[in-house]
Amino acid sequence: MASVTSLTASVHQRLADALSAALPEAGSADPLLRRSDRADFQANGILALAKKAKANPRELATQVVARVESGEVIKDIEVSGPGFLNITITDKAITENLAARYEDGERLGVPLAEDPGTTVIDYAQPNVAKEMHVGHLRSAVIGDAVVQILEFTGESVVRRHHIGDWGTQFGMLIQYLIEHPHELDHKGAAEVSGEEAMSNLNRLYKAARTLFDSDEEFKTRARRRVVDLQAGEPETLAMWQKFVDESKIYFYSVFDKLDMEIRDPDVVGESGYNDMLDETCRLLEESGVAVRSDGALCVFFDDVKGPDGNPVPLIVKKSDGGYGYAATDLSAIRDRVFNLKANTLVYVVDARQSLHFKMVFETARRAGWLSDDVQAQQLAFGTVLGKDGKPFKTREGETVRLVDLLDEAIERATAVVREKDTLGQLSEEEISERGTQVGIGAVKYADLSTSANRDYKFDLDQMVSLNGDTSVYLQYAYARIQSILRKAGEVRPAAHPELELAPAERELGLHLDRFAETITEVAGEYAPHKLAAYLYQLASLYTTFYSECPVLKADTPAQVENRLFLCDLTARTLHQGMALLGIRTPERL
């Protein structure tokens, strides 16, 4: 695997060298290079440097130009305005760079991280015995994309699904199941579907709740059962395990529909840290990080105050001896830092929990569990809104079930695929499979193309539209290229660096060359939306290229091969980029 030096990096290096030569006192100066619509690149770092050195920017720019090594890569460089540099690249350099990426197989010249570490990503956190709703969508989709992207750059990633599988509500459920032992039995040997598992749990939950609210004696037994659960009494734990197992059948069916891989060892719920809670509290109290206040173990912060102006603490242990979320989250940090040896902890959690995590991370820093070498951060995400701009609800004002939402997206997308198949080339099975890939892709892309911390509107009509910034637009661009490559028959794609490039070819080529830089930036900032934006622009530039540059009817055989090469590299880049977002690219649509 060979990492390819991008054209941006090549030009940057040449300019930086020329700058150092023209202005030695500046040391290694940044030319501030960026893509430009006036030329291929514009460098505007000379203005700041000239100001610092009390030099005339235009004169300094002229001196830099005189020292730039042009030829193989830089075709033309000119001073513009008060001291900007406009730089044009040779066509040969563009084609040769793309050929090197093309030769690098699936990696497309994307380098592995120089100093990879271990990152634990905490995402997709449903609750046992509860239906997954639209609020669970973003954590799963964003978390999964960040996992794929980091793994692609060579980071060692540990996935963690911190499911809600502990707490007082289980007393009521377990007690009901002990008194009605066959409620979760599976009839026959056939495998239970996710829908059946959820309806079993829903039925049991409603029955237990009704009894809990109407029967004081049952309520007392249920509360005693919580104590048994926390003490690890075997029969109680066995019943609790039944709820966890039944819920997993349901979770896994939803993640399967989302086309996401969830592995059993990665599911470590709140219960996974039970054995550490006592010690976590003891360590915090002994080090003075946490103090007793009204019988509870609390951590206080100067900058966290309630509406009344009084400090709001993080409660690690309640006055009745019960543990809050904080004790579990702090124990999880200890486990991830000391057992999993993580350098970075990333939590893909709703922005509404930002204060909780700010306090938890600060507590862990004070305790010495997080340090300069071990970072923790919340990748906070906004809310999914309905078309009306309000939090997404059903007509009855209920929270929308995630399964219903995904099924509707698949249904809409299947209709679009069927409509486009005017010649009837796809079988029913193919229409259904592609409809699923397009529908799930549409939901994921709408989520990922919005910056995580912003809210976004869930609008299925827009999501499955063939026009605009949608995954369907990208999937069709990919399928169209596959169709051209099939029609080319015996003619193979091949790079021809000796050919002049048309404007649309150059634009497409320069953008293709930025794939590696984009991945590095996206991985460094945990910003999948920047990858989505890159891919949408790639598909748009390809559309322009396709309409302006005949591929199979180009003027010469060499030009046909070179254009097929641009098509194929575009397809590979779309395919790899979409895969990193967790979206499939069907060969035919």
XYZ file of C-alpha atoms in Angstrom:
589
model
C 0.000 0.000 0.000
C 1.469 3.296 -1.103
C 0.223 6.556 0.244
C 0.053 9.211 -2.474
C 1.219 12.785 -1.905
C -1.758 14.957 -2.864
C -1.378 17.821 -5.324
C -2.312 20.211 -2.514
C 0.577 18.865 -0.403
C 3.023 19.038 -3.346
C 2.148 22.647 -4.145
C 2.128 23.564 -0.448
C 5.661 22.177 -0.032
C 7.008 24.037 -3.095
C 5.488 27.324 -1.918
C 6.690 26.878 1.668
C 10.252 26.242 0.401
C 10.129 29.338 -1.830
C 8.754 31.423 1.052
C 11.545 30.311 3.412
C 14.120 31.167 0.743
C 12.637 34.624 0.065
C 12.104 35.433 3.755
C 14.506 33.265 5.835
C 13.462 34.925 9.129
C 9.901 33.613 8.653
C 11.096 30.045 9.337
C 8.645 27.426 8.101
C 5.793 29.695 7.014
C 2.322 28.560 5.953
C 1.360 29.772 2.473
C -2.370 29.262 3.322
C -3.216 27.325 0.188
C -6.816 26.669 -0.853
C -8.819 25.689 -3.913
C -9.871 28.684 -5.979
C -12.285 29.466 -8.804
C -9.723 31.879 -10.346
C -7.083 29.154 -10.821
C -6.552 25.664 -9.421
C -5.230 27.020 -6.118
C -4.800 30.357 -4.403
C -2.207 31.106 -1.710
C -2.934 34.110 0.491
C -0.479 33.595 3.369
C 1.949 36.188 1.993
C -0.164 39.135 3.189
C 0.188 38.231 6.873
C 3.887 37.395 6.513
C 4.663 40.670 4.709
C 2.839 42.594 7.425
C 4.890 40.853 10.100
C 8.185 41.448 8.228
C 7.112 45.039 7.349
C 7.626 44.196 3.652
C 5.552 45.088 0.597
C 3.272 42.070 0.025
C 3.262 42.346 -3.774
C 7.044 42.555 -3.890
C 7.398 39.597 -1.523
C 4.930 37.634 -3.689
C 7.024 38.386 -6.772
C 10.175 37.183 -4.990
C 8.391 33.960 -3.989
C 7.218 33.339 -7.554
C 10.821 33.717 -8.784
C 11.907 30.979 -6.366
C 9.101 28.481 -6.996
C 10.191 25.363 -8.740
C 7.710 24.918 -11.572
C 7.654 22.314 -14.317
C 6.384 18.839 -13.452
C 3.620 19.946 -11.065
C 3.160 23.724 -11.309
C 2.361 24.960 -14.796
C 1.766 28.606 -14.021
C 1.941 30.922 -11.011
C 1.018 34.602 -10.995
C 0.721 37.421 -8.482
C -2.776 38.870 -8.202
C -4.332 41.737 -6.220
C -2.434 42.888 -3.108
C -0.213 39.766 -3.026
C -2.239 36.626 -3.617
C -0.716 33.867 -5.720
C -2.824 32.076 -8.329
C -1.445 28.645 -9.185
C -2.306 26.335 -12.070
C -1.270 22.662 -12.085
C -0.087 20.715 -15.142
C -2.595 18.243 -16.634
C 0.132 15.592 -16.501
C 0.532 15.970 -12.722
C -3.239 15.588 -12.202
C -3.446 12.393 -14.271
C -0.283 10.882 -12.777
C -1.476 11.507 -9.234
C -4.851 9.930 -9.982
C -3.120 6.947 -11.617
C -1.141 6.389 -8.400
C -4.412 6.445 -6.395
C -6.018 4.071 -8.891
C -3.145 1.603 -8.475
C -3.607 1.571 -4.698
C -6.775 -0.563 -4.795
C -9.454 0.091 -2.176
C -7.309 2.510 -0.170
C -7.085 4.982 -3.089
C -3.853 6.430 -1.712
C -5.338 7.262 1.692
C -2.493 7.048 4.234
C -2.787 5.203 7.528
C -2.526 7.439 10.606
C 1.111 8.042 11.603
C 0.514 7.442 15.273
C -2.640 5.353 15.703
C -3.998 4.778 19.188
C -6.999 3.059 20.749
C -10.364 4.808 20.683
C -13.439 3.559 22.523
C -16.639 4.725 20.839
C -19.791 4.592 22.956
C -22.817 4.660 20.617
C -26.184 3.016 19.865
C -27.430 2.731 23.454
C -30.999 1.330 23.523
C -32.800 0.372 26.741
C -33.732 -3.168 27.699
C -37.468 -3.953 27.519
C -38.147 -0.662 25.702
C -38.944 0.067 22.090
C -36.272 1.913 20.064
C -37.580 5.240 18.773
C -36.427 7.950 16.403
C -34.217 9.416 19.145
C -32.008 6.289 18.945
C -31.331 6.761 15.239
C -28.613 9.386 15.354
C -26.388 7.777 17.980
C -26.393 4.522 15.987
C -25.835 6.052 12.537
C -23.232 8.665 13.522
C -21.384 6.237 15.814
C -21.230 3.523 13.174
C -19.836 5.946 10.549
C -17.157 7.255 12.933
C -16.150 3.646 13.758
C -15.765 2.786 10.042
C -13.813 5.970 9.253
C -11.394 5.616 12.182
C -10.777 1.933 11.449
C -10.010 2.848 7.822
C -7.286 5.232 8.994
C -5.664 2.471 11.068
C -6.954 3.457 14.520
C -7.686 0.555 16.865
C -11.397 1.001 17.677
C -13.307 -0.633 20.532
C -17.076 -0.403 20.095
C -19.233 -0.088 23.189
C -23.031 -0.231 23.338
C -23.864 1.027 26.829
C -27.401 -0.345 26.978
C -29.811 0.593 29.767
C -30.136 -2.815 31.445
C -30.215 -2.017 35.167
C -32.255 -0.015 37.634
C -35.368 0.038 39.768
C -37.839 -0.585 36.894
C -36.553 -4.170 36.672
C -37.905 -4.972 40.142
C -41.444 -4.651 38.821
C -40.750 -6.647 35.630
C -38.857 -9.487 37.324
C -41.452 -9.845 40.089
C -44.218 -10.062 37.480
C -42.295 -12.705 35.507
C -41.659 -14.769 38.670
C -45.418 -14.737 39.358
C -46.316 -15.405 35.671
C -43.356 -17.624 34.673
C -44.386 -18.460 31.087
C -44.875 -14.925 29.759
C -41.572 -14.860 27.857
C -41.554 -18.499 26.737
C -41.100 -19.047 23.013
C -43.689 -21.267 21.341
C -42.131 -24.030 19.246
C -38.555 -24.169 18.016
C -38.829 -21.460 15.356
C -36.709 -18.375 15.820
C -38.549 -15.388 17.248
C -38.543 -12.225 15.141
C -37.550 -8.864 16.568
C -41.158 -7.659 16.272
C -42.457 -10.660 18.274
C -39.797 -10.192 20.957
C -40.767 -6.529 21.329
C -44.466 -7.250 21.469
C -43.813 -9.893 24.188
C -41.888 -7.313 26.201
C -44.496 -4.596 25.637
C -47.322 -6.857 26.721
C -45.468 -7.895 29.860
C -44.464 -4.329 30.679
C -48.053 -3.061 30.442
C -49.399 -5.901 32.588
C -46.686 -5.392 35.237
C -47.276 -1.624 35.278
C -51.041 -2.049 35.735
C -50.503 -4.430 38.640
C -47.827 -2.187 40.170
C -50.169 0.820 40.088
C -53.229 -1.023 41.444
C -51.873 -3.572 43.928
C -49.977 -2.271 46.975
C -48.761 -5.743 47.978
C -47.328 -6.384 44.492
C -45.661 -2.964 44.663
C -43.961 -3.936 47.945
C -42.803 -7.274 46.493
C -41.469 -5.487 43.383
C -39.456 -3.041 45.519
C -37.980 -5.884 47.545
C -37.029 -7.552 44.263
C -34.854 -4.533 43.344
C -32.798 -5.189 46.480
C -32.425 -8.864 45.427
C -31.320 -7.787 41.960
C -28.694 -5.432 43.328
C -27.473 -8.132 45.713
C -27.070 -10.538 42.781
C -29.567 -13.147 44.078
C -29.417 -16.029 41.497
C -33.146 -16.517 40.671
C -33.599 -12.772 40.279
C -30.544 -12.508 38.007
C -31.802 -15.424 35.883
C -35.122 -13.640 35.326
C -33.330 -10.368 34.584
C -31.210 -12.195 31.982
C -34.422 -13.303 30.235
C -35.368 -9.647 29.696
C -31.899 -8.832 28.380
C -31.925 -11.799 25.967
C -35.412 -11.049 24.664
C -34.462 -7.386 24.167
C -31.301 -8.348 22.275
C -33.375 -10.325 19.742
C -35.268 -7.093 19.119
C -32.228 -4.737 19.129
C -30.298 -6.928 16.727
C -33.246 -7.048 14.319
C -33.366 -3.228 14.257
C -29.601 -2.879 13.790
C -29.801 -5.505 11.054
C -32.424 -3.406 9.279
C -30.101 -0.412 9.662
C -27.429 -2.554 7.970
C -25.159 -2.200 10.993
C -23.001 -4.866 12.572
C -23.497 -5.188 16.327
C -21.387 -7.853 18.040
C -22.271 -9.486 21.329
C -18.987 -8.715 23.165
C -19.431 -4.997 22.332
C -22.723 -4.818 24.252
C -21.641 -3.882 27.773
C -24.604 -2.352 29.552
C -24.860 -0.469 32.835
C -24.852 -3.844 34.598
C -21.349 -4.538 33.249
C -19.882 -2.052 35.733
C -21.776 -3.150 38.883
C -18.722 -4.738 40.485
C -16.769 -1.469 40.163
C -19.309 0.961 41.657
C -18.253 0.605 45.310
C -14.594 1.061 44.493
C -15.277 4.042 42.225
C -17.090 5.788 45.087
C -14.375 4.865 47.585
C -11.589 6.216 45.328
C -13.479 9.473 44.737
C -14.212 9.971 48.436
C -10.693 9.079 49.642
C -9.054 11.458 47.155
C -11.409 14.254 48.224
C -12.831 14.609 44.693
C -16.287 13.698 46.049
C -17.740 14.809 49.397
C -20.745 13.844 51.513
C -23.641 16.275 51.288
C -26.997 15.499 52.997
C -25.952 11.828 53.067
C -25.233 11.681 49.326
C -21.780 11.441 47.734
C -21.408 14.502 45.502
C -18.908 16.317 43.304
C -19.261 20.121 43.124
C -18.216 22.549 40.373
C -17.688 26.312 40.502
C -19.425 26.927 37.183
C -22.476 24.665 37.554
C -25.304 26.381 39.410
C -29.063 25.936 39.396
C -31.671 28.664 38.704
C -31.552 29.578 42.423
C -27.807 30.289 42.187
C -26.883 27.294 44.370
C -24.286 24.779 43.116
C -25.710 21.704 41.356
C -23.560 18.663 42.182
C -22.942 15.470 40.271
C -24.496 12.823 42.558
C -22.368 9.674 42.503
C -24.190 7.840 45.296
C -27.642 8.753 46.596
C -28.394 9.154 50.284
C -30.376 5.855 50.230
C -27.235 4.028 49.042
C -28.406 3.698 45.401
C -26.043 4.610 42.572
C -26.810 7.234 39.909
C -25.775 7.210 36.252
C -22.639 9.090 37.275
C -21.238 6.120 39.229
C -21.741 3.828 36.222
C -20.298 6.345 33.732
C -17.242 6.963 35.928
C -16.694 3.217 36.377
C -16.926 2.790 32.600
C -14.196 5.438 32.190
C -11.943 3.540 34.614
C -12.570 0.302 32.703
C -11.912 1.895 29.310
C -8.738 3.672 30.383
C -7.114 1.033 32.614
C -8.405 -2.265 31.144
C -8.950 -1.405 27.478
C -5.924 0.963 27.462
C -7.781 3.617 25.467
C -6.162 6.946 24.544
C -9.458 8.484 23.434
C -13.044 8.036 24.609
C -15.796 9.280 22.299
C -19.420 9.370 23.461
C -22.045 9.713 20.730
C -24.795 11.061 22.968
C -27.687 13.515 22.668
C -26.660 17.166 23.174
C -29.221 17.404 26.017
C -26.851 15.290 28.136
C -23.925 17.685 27.632
C -23.912 19.033 31.189
C -23.913 15.503 32.670
C -20.899 14.477 30.560
C -19.050 17.726 31.187
C -19.324 17.027 34.946
C -18.412 13.328 34.564
C -15.307 14.101 32.473
C -14.186 16.852 34.860
C -14.640 14.462 37.818
C -12.561 11.794 36.046
C -9.850 14.397 35.344
C -9.736 15.439 39.008
C -9.449 11.767 39.993
C -6.513 11.355 37.570
C -8.329 8.817 35.324
C -8.295 11.213 32.382
C -5.086 13.126 31.640
C -3.260 14.899 28.843
C -2.597 11.448 27.381
C -6.170 10.234 27.659
C -8.917 12.434 26.238
C -12.668 12.038 26.561
C -15.181 13.928 24.499
C -18.867 13.909 23.755
C -19.851 13.876 20.103
C -23.131 15.616 20.855
C -25.968 15.410 18.358
C -29.100 17.487 17.816
C -32.735 16.417 17.626
C -34.621 14.821 14.754
C -37.477 17.180 13.837
C -40.671 16.620 11.860
C -41.450 18.632 8.697
C -43.049 21.266 10.963
C -39.706 21.903 12.661
C -40.882 20.474 16.002
C -39.522 17.274 17.632
C -40.685 14.321 15.541
C -43.904 12.765 16.885
C -46.759 10.649 15.473
C -50.180 12.260 14.828
C -51.230 11.012 18.273
C -48.265 12.832 19.813
C -46.399 9.593 20.493
C -42.662 9.142 19.904
C -42.100 7.574 16.470
C -40.982 3.913 16.514
C -37.701 3.494 14.713
C -38.853 0.344 12.894
C -41.898 2.126 11.424
C -39.708 4.925 10.175
C -37.236 2.561 8.476
C -40.022 0.476 6.939
C -41.616 3.581 5.453
C -38.271 4.749 4.024
C -37.778 1.313 2.396
C -41.329 1.404 0.991
C -40.822 4.884 -0.540
C -37.416 3.991 -1.963
C -38.729 0.742 -3.460
C -41.400 2.758 -5.306
C -38.657 5.077 -6.684
C -36.527 2.103 -7.841
C -39.563 0.451 -9.498
C -40.526 3.702 -11.241
C -36.988 4.199 -12.628
C -36.841 0.627 -13.950
C -38.850 1.584 -17.051
C -37.506 -1.299 -19.157
C -38.354 -3.867 -16.495
C -34.772 -5.123 -16.221
C -34.936 -5.833 -12.478
C -36.676 -8.842 -10.916
C -39.033 -8.293 -7.953
C -36.317 -9.639 -5.667
C -33.783 -7.128 -7.066
C -36.264 -4.264 -6.754
C -36.879 -5.192 -3.116
C -33.143 -5.549 -2.307
C -32.269 -2.230 -3.975
C -35.269 -0.490 -2.435
C -33.929 -1.526 0.991
C -30.400 -0.290 0.189
C -31.707 3.006 -1.191
C -34.198 3.540 1.657
C -31.772 2.808 4.491
C -29.064 4.780 2.650
C -31.435 7.736 2.375
C -32.138 7.776 6.118
C -28.459 7.455 7.046
C -27.290 10.071 4.547
C -29.866 12.657 5.662
C -28.582 12.191 9.197
C -24.874 12.172 8.299
C -24.954 15.059 5.827
C -26.052 17.386 8.644
C -23.400 18.455 11.144
C -24.041 16.220 14.181
C -24.669 19.075 16.624
C -27.468 20.570 14.494
C -31.099 19.452 14.494
C -32.432 18.203 11.167
C -35.858 17.723 9.597
C -36.921 14.193 8.809
C -38.564 14.538 5.399
C -38.830 11.250 3.494
C -39.969 12.908 0.234
C -36.757 14.915 0.206
C -34.602 11.970 1.343
C -35.557 9.640 -1.512
C -35.489 12.391 -4.154
C -33.208 11.817 -7.154
C -32.285 15.502 -7.192
C -30.375 17.453 -4.600
C -28.074 16.433 -1.796
C -29.373 12.887 -1.190
C -27.806 9.450 -1.084
C -30.016 8.386 -4.007
C -28.315 11.000 -6.188
C -24.919 9.539 -5.234
C -26.099 5.945 -5.691
C -27.429 6.771 -9.171
C -24.135 8.438 -10.125
C -22.357 5.235 -9.097
C -24.813 2.961 -10.969
C -24.555 5.147 -14.091
C -20.742 4.737 -14.115
C -21.079 0.947 -13.742
C -23.397 0.970 -16.755
C -20.792 2.900 -18.830
C -18.033 0.490 -17.772
C -20.221 -2.464 -18.840
C -20.944 -0.831 -22.218
C -17.214 -0.276 -22.782
C -16.874 -4.047 -23.179
C -13.302 -4.943 -24.101
C -11.991 -1.364 -23.741
C -10.223 -1.075 -20.382
C -9.797 2.134 -18.341
C -6.211 3.450 -18.564
C -4.511 6.688 -17.518
C -2.871 8.772 -20.264
C -0.787 11.528 -18.613
C 0.233 12.857 -22.052
C -3.333 14.020 -22.839
C -4.653 17.544 -22.329
C -7.644 17.648 -19.995
C -10.935 19.446 -20.635
C -12.055 21.899 -17.881
C -14.655 19.422 -16.502
C -12.014 16.650 -16.428
C -9.588 18.866 -14.514
C -12.220 19.862 -11.939
C -13.225 16.243 -11.409
C -9.555 15.172 -11.210
C -8.564 17.824 -8.671
C -11.521 16.859 -6.481
C -10.726 13.119 -6.709
C -7.201 13.928 -5.550
C -8.601 15.459 -2.342
C -10.192 12.210 -1.088
C -7.268 11.313 1.190
C -7.053 14.803 2.749
C -10.799 14.734 3.325
C -10.662 11.362 5.126
C -7.793 12.561 7.349
C -9.730 15.729 8.265
C -13.017 13.837 8.836
C -11.281 11.283 11.111
C -9.478 14.004 13.082
C -12.685 15.968 13.751
C -15.185 13.057 13.959
C -17.098 14.895 11.232
C -18.846 12.453 8.862
C -20.857 15.373 7.407
C -17.657 16.608 5.748
C -17.275 13.267 3.981
C -20.924 13.444 2.848
C -20.311 16.964 1.483
C -17.174 15.773 -0.362
C -19.082 12.866 -1.973
C -22.016 15.040 -3.016
C -19.622 17.470 -4.691
C -17.880 14.525 -6.369
C -21.183 13.268 -7.811
C -22.061 16.825 -8.963
C -18.673 17.285 -10.695
C -19.090 13.874 -12.299
C -22.529 14.884 -13.637
C -20.954 17.976 -15.269
C -18.116 15.863 -16.689
C -20.618 13.323 -18.056
C -22.643 15.986 -19.847
C -19.617 17.864 -21.252
C -17.140 15.068 -22.073
C -18.331 12.123 -24.215
C -16.761 8.969 -22.751
C -17.263 6.083 -25.191
C -17.520 8.494 -28.157
C -14.439 10.547 -27.273
C -12.166 11.660 -30.159
C -9.339 9.108 -29.849
C -8.894 5.631 -28.328
C -6.483 7.093 -25.733
C -9.090 9.675 -24.709
C -11.756 6.958 -24.374
C -9.446 4.999 -22.044
C -8.516 8.080 -20.025
C -12.167 9.064 -19.552
C -13.098 5.509 -18.572
C -10.235 5.728 -16.046
C -11.752 8.946 -14.600
C -15.160 7.233 -14.474
C -13.793 4.161 -12.716
C -11.788 6.132 -10.158
C -14.882 8.251 -9.426
C -16.932 5.075 -8.900
C -14.331 3.544 -6.581
C -14.132 6.760 -4.566
C -17.934 6.977 -4.286
C -18.123 3.299 -3.310
C -15.408 3.569 -0.639
C -16.680 6.905 0.714
C -20.270 5.673 0.964
C -19.141 2.418 2.612
C -17.398 4.488 5.306
C -20.763 6.189 5.947
C -22.396 2.741 6.179
C -24.265 3.137 2.861
C -24.377 0.577 0.054
C -23.873 1.412 -3.635
C -25.879 -1.005 -5.865
C -24.220 -1.883 -9.211
C -27.478 -1.318 -11.124
C -30.404 0.963 -10.356
